[in-house]
mmCIF file of C-alpha atoms in Angstrom:
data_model
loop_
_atom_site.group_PDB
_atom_site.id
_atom_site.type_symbol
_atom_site.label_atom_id
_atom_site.label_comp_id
_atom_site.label_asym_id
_atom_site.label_seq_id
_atom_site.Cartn_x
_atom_site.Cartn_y
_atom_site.Cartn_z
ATOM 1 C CA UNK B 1 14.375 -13.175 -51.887
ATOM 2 C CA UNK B 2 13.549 -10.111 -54.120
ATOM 3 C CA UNK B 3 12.424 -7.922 -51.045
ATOM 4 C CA UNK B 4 14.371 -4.123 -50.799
ATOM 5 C CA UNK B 5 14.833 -2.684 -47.619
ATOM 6 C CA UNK B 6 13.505 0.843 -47.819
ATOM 7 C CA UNK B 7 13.499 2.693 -44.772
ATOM 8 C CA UNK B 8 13.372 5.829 -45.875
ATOM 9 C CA UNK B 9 9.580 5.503 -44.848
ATOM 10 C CA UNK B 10 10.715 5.437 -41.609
ATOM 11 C CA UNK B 11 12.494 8.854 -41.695
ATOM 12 C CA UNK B 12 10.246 10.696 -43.481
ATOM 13 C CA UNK B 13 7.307 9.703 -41.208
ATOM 14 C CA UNK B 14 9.477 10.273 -38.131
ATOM 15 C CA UNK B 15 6.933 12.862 -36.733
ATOM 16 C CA UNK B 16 4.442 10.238 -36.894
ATOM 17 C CA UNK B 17 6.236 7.687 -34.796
ATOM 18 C CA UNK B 18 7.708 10.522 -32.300
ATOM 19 C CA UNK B 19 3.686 11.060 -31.916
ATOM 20 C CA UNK B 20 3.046 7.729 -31.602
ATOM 21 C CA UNK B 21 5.530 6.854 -29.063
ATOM 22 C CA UNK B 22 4.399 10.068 -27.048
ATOM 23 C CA UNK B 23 0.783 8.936 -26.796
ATOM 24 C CA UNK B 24 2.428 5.379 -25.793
ATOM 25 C CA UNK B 25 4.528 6.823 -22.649
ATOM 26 C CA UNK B 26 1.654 9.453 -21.486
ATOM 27 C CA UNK B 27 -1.027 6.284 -21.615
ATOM 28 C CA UNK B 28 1.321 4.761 -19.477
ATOM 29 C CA UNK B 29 2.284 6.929 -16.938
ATOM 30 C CA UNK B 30 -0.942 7.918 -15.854
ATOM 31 C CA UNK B 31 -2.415 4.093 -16.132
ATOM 32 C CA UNK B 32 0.202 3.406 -14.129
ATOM 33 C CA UNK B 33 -0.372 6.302 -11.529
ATOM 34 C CA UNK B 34 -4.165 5.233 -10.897
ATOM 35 C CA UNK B 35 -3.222 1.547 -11.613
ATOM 36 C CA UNK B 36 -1.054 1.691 -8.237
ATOM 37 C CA UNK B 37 -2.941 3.987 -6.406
ATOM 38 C CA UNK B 38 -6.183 0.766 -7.069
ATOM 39 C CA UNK B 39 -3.652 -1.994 -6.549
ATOM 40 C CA UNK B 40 -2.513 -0.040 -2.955
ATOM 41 C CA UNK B 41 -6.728 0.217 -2.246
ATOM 42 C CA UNK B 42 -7.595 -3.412 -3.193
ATOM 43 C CA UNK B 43 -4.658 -4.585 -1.169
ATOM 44 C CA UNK B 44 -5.897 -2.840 2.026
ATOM 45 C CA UNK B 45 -9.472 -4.094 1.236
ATOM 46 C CA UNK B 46 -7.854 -7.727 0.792
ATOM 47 C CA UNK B 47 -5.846 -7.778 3.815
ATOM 48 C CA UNK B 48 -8.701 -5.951 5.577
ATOM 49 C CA UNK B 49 -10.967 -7.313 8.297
ATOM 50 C CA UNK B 50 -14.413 -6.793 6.993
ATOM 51 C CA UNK B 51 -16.078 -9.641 4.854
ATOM 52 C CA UNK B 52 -17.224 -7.290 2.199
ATOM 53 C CA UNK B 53 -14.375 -5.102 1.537
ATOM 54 C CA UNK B 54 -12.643 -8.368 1.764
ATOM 55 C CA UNK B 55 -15.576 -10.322 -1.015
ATOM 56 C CA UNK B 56 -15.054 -6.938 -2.951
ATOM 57 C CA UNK B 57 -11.223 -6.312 -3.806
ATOM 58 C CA UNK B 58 -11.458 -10.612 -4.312
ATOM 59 C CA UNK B 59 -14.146 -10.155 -7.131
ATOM 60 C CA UNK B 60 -12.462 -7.453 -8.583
ATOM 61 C CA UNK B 61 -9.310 -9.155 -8.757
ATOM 62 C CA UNK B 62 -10.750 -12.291 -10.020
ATOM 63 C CA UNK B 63 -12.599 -10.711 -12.517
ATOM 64 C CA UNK B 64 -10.020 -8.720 -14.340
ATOM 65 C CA UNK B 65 -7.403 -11.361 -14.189
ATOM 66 C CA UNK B 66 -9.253 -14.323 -15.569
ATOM 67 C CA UNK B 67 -10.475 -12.215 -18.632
ATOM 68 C CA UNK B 68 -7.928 -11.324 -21.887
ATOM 69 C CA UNK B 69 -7.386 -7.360 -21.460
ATOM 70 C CA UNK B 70 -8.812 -7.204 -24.847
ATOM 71 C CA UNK B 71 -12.407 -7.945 -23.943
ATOM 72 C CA UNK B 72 -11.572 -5.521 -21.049
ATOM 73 C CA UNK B 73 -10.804 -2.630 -23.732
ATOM 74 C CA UNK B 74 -13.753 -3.503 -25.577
ATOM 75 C CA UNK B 75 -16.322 -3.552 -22.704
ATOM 76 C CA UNK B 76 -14.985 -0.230 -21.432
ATOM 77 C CA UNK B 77 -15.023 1.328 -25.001
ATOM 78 C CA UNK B 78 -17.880 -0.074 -26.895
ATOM 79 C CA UNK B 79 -20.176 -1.121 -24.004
ATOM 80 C CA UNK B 80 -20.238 1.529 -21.863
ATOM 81 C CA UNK B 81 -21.487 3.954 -24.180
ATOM 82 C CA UNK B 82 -25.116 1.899 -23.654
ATOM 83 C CA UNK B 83 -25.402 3.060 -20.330
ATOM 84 C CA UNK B 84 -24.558 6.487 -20.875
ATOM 85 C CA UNK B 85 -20.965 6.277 -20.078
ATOM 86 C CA UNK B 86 -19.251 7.683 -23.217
ATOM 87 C CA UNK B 87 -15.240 8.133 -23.108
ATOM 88 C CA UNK B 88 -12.611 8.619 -26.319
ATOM 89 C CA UNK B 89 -10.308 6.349 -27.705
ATOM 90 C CA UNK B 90 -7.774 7.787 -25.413
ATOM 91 C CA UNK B 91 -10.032 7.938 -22.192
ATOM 92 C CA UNK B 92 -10.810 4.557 -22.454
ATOM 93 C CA UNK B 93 -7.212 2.914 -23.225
ATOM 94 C CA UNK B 94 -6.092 4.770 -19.868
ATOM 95 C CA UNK B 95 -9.207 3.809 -17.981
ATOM 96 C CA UNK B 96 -8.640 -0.161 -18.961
ATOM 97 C CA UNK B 97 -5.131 0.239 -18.474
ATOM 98 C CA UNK B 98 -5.478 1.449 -15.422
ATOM 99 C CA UNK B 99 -8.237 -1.392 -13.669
ATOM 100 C CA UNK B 100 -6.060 -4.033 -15.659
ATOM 101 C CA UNK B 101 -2.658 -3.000 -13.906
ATOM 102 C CA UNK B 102 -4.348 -2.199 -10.787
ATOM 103 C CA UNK B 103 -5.733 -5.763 -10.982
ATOM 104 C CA UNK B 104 -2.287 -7.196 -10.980
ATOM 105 C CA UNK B 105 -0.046 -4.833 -8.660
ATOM 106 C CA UNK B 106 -3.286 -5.689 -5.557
ATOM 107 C CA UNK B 107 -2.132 -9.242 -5.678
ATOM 108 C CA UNK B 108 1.663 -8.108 -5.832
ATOM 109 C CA UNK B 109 1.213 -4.998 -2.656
ATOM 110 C CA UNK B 110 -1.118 -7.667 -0.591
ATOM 111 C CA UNK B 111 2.287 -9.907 -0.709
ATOM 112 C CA UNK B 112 4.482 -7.327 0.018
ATOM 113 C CA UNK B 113 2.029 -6.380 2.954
ATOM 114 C CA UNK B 114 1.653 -9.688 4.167
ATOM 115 C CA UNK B 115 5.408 -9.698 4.672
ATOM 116 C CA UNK B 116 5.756 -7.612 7.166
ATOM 117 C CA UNK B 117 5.565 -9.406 10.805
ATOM 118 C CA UNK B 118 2.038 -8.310 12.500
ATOM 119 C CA UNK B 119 4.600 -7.337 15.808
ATOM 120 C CA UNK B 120 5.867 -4.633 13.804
ATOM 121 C CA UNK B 121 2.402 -2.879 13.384
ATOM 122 C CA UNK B 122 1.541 -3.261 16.981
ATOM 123 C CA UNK B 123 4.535 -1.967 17.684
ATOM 124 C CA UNK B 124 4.364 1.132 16.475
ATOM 125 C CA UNK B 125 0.984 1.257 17.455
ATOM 126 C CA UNK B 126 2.165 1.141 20.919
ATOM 127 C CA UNK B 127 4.542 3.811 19.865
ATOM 128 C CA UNK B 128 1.890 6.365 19.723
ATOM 129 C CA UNK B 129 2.116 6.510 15.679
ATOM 130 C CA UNK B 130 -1.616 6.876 14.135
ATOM 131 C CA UNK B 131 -2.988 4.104 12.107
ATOM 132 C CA UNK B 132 -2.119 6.153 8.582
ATOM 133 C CA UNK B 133 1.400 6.906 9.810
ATOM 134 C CA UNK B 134 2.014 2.829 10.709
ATOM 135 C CA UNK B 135 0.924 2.069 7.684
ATOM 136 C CA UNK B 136 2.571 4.534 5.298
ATOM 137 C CA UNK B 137 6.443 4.260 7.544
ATOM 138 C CA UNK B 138 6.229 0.553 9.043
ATOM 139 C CA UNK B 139 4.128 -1.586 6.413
ATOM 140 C CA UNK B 140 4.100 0.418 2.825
ATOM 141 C CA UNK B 141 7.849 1.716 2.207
ATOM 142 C CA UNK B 142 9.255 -1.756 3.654
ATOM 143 C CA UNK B 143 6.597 -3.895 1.715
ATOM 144 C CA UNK B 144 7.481 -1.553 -1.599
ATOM 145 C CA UNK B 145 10.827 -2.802 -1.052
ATOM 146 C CA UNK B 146 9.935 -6.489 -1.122
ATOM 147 C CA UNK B 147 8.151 -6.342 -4.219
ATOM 148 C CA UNK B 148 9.847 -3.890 -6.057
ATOM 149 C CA UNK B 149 11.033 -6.206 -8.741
ATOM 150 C CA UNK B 150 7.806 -7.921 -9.046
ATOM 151 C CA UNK B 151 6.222 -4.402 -9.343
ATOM 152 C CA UNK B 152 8.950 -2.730 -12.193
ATOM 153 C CA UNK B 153 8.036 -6.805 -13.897
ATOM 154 C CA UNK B 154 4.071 -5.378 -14.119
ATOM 155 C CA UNK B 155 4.656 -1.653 -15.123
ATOM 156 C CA UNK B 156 6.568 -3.503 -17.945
ATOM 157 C CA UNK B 157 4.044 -5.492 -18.985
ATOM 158 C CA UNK B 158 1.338 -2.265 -18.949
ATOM 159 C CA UNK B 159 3.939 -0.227 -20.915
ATOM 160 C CA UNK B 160 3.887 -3.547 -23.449
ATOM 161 C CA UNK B 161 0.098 -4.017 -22.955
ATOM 162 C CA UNK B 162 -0.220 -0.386 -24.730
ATOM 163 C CA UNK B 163 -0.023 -2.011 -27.958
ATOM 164 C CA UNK B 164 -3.513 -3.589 -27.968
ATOM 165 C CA UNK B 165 -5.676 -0.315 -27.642
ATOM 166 C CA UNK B 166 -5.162 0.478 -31.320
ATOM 167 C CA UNK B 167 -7.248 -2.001 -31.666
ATOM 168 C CA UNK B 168 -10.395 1.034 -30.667
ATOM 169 C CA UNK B 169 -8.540 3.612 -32.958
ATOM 170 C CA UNK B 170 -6.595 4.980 -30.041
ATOM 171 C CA UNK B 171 -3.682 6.954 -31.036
ATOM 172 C CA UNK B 172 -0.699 5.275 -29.673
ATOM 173 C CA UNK B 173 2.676 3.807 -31.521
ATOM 174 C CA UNK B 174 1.070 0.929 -33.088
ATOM 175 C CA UNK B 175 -1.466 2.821 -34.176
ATOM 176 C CA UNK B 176 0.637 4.741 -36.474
ATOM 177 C CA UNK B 177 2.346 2.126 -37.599
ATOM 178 C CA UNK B 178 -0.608 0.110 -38.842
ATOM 179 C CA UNK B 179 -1.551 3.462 -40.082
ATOM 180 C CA UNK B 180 1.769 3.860 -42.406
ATOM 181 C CA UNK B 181 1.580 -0.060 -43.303
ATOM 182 C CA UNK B 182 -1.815 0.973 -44.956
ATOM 183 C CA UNK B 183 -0.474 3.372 -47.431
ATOM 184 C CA UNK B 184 3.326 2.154 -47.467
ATOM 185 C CA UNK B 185 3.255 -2.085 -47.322
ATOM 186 C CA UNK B 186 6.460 -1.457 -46.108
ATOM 187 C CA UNK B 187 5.889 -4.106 -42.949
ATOM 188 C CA UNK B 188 9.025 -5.197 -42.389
ATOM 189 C CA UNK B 189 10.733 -1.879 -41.809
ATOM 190 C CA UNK B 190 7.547 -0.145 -39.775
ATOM 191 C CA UNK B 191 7.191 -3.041 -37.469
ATOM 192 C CA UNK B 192 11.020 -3.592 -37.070
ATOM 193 C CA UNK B 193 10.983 0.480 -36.152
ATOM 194 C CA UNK B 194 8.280 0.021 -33.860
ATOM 195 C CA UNK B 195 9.717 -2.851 -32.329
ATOM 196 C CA UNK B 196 12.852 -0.907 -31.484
ATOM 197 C CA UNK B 197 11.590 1.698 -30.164
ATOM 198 C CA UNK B 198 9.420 -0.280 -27.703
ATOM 199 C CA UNK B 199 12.700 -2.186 -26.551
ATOM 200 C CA UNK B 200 13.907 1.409 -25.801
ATOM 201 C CA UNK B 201 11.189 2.713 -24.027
ATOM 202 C CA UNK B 202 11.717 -0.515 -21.686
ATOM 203 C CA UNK B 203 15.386 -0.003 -21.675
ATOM 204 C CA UNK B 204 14.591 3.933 -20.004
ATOM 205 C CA UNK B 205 12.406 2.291 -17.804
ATOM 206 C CA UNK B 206 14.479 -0.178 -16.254
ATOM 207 C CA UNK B 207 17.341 2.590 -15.999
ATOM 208 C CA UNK B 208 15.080 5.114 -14.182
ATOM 209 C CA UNK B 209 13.668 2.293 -11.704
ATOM 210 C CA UNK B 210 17.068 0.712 -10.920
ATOM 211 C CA UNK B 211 18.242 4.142 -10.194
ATOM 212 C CA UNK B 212 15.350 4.594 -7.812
ATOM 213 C CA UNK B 213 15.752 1.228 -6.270
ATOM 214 C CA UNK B 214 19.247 2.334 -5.647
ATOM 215 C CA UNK B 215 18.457 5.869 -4.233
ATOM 216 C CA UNK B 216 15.177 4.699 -2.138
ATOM 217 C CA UNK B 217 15.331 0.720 -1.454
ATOM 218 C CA UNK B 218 19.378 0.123 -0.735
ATOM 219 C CA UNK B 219 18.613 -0.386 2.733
ATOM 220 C CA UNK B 220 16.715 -2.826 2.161
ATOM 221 C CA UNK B 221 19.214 -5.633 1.324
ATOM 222 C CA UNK B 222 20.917 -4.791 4.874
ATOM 223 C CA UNK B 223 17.551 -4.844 6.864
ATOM 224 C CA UNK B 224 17.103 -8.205 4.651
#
């Protein structure tokens, strides 16, 4: 083998990766944000009563799942545009991020809903608490706790999913590495760099939601 390590690409292009990684984390967080507020949504309009609401969060479940989250990227980026609905690189990353995850975490909330015993709700009901407080105190923070795990497993997988949308020129950390490999061919060392740093951004987040499954959900093993 007559290959040299040289990753003194890596440091002098730091401020590229830093930039890179940034763009990776804030994609992310927000995807993530309107990703569970559509999963909590579609899991009250799958659980709900009425057909249609019912029909609707089914289809759009359905839909998103059974198609690669590449094709979802591309629809979102190249063929909205044709009906007037024109978004950046950036825009439309978050905005497919975002239906993909919510996708997902609608299947994983309707379980954790579904798990909590109907006598509960009436209940409190009976009770005197309002419809929005029953939901948000007696079937939301105890479901959260049931699928907690399953949920940290999916905000993984978005955080991981970030890769693809430098595939529409969107700015994100392996963007700038292809970007480097294109003037450098130093492919071993970028993508090694990049890998690392993606192992650490999962790292953080599994530290930060352990510690907030220890602070919020460690009653939940005893009412278990």
């Amino acid at each position: 083998m007559n290959y040299t390590f040289d990753f003194s690409v890596i440091w002098n292009n730091i401020g590229l990766f830093t930039a890179g990684a940034f763009v990776t984390i804030r994609l992310s967080l927000i995807a993530i944000a309107f990703g569970l507020i559509l999963g909590i949504v579609g899991a009250l309009f799958r659980t709900s009563e009425n057909r249609f609401l019912n029909w609707l969060a089914i289809a759009y479940v359905e839909a998103i799942r059974n198609t690669p989250f590449l094709i979802q990227l591309f629809f979102i980026f190249f063929g909205l545009p044709n009906l007037g609905i024109k978004l950046t690189a950036e825009q439309a990353a978050t905005l497919s991020l975002a239906v993909n995850f919510g996708a997902y975490s609608t299947e994983i909330v309707r379980a954790g809903v579904e798990s909590i015993h109907k006598g509960q709700v009436e209940a409190g009901l009976a009770l005197g608490f309002k419809p929005l407080s029953v939901f948000r105190y007696i079937v939301l923070t105890p479901a959260l706790s049931n699928i907690y795990p399953a949920l940290v497993g999916q905000i993984i997988l978005a955080v991981l999913f970030t890769s693809v949308v430098s595939q529409i020129a969107a700015e994100d950390l392996t963007f700038a590495g292809d970007y480097l490999n294109s003037r450098t061919f130093r492919s071993f060392e970028i993508y090694f760099t990049i890998s690392l740093i993606y192992l650490a951004i999962v790292w953080l987040i599994k530290g930060l939601t352990y510690a907030i499954e220890k602070r919020f959900f460690e009653f939940a093993k005893y009412r278990r």
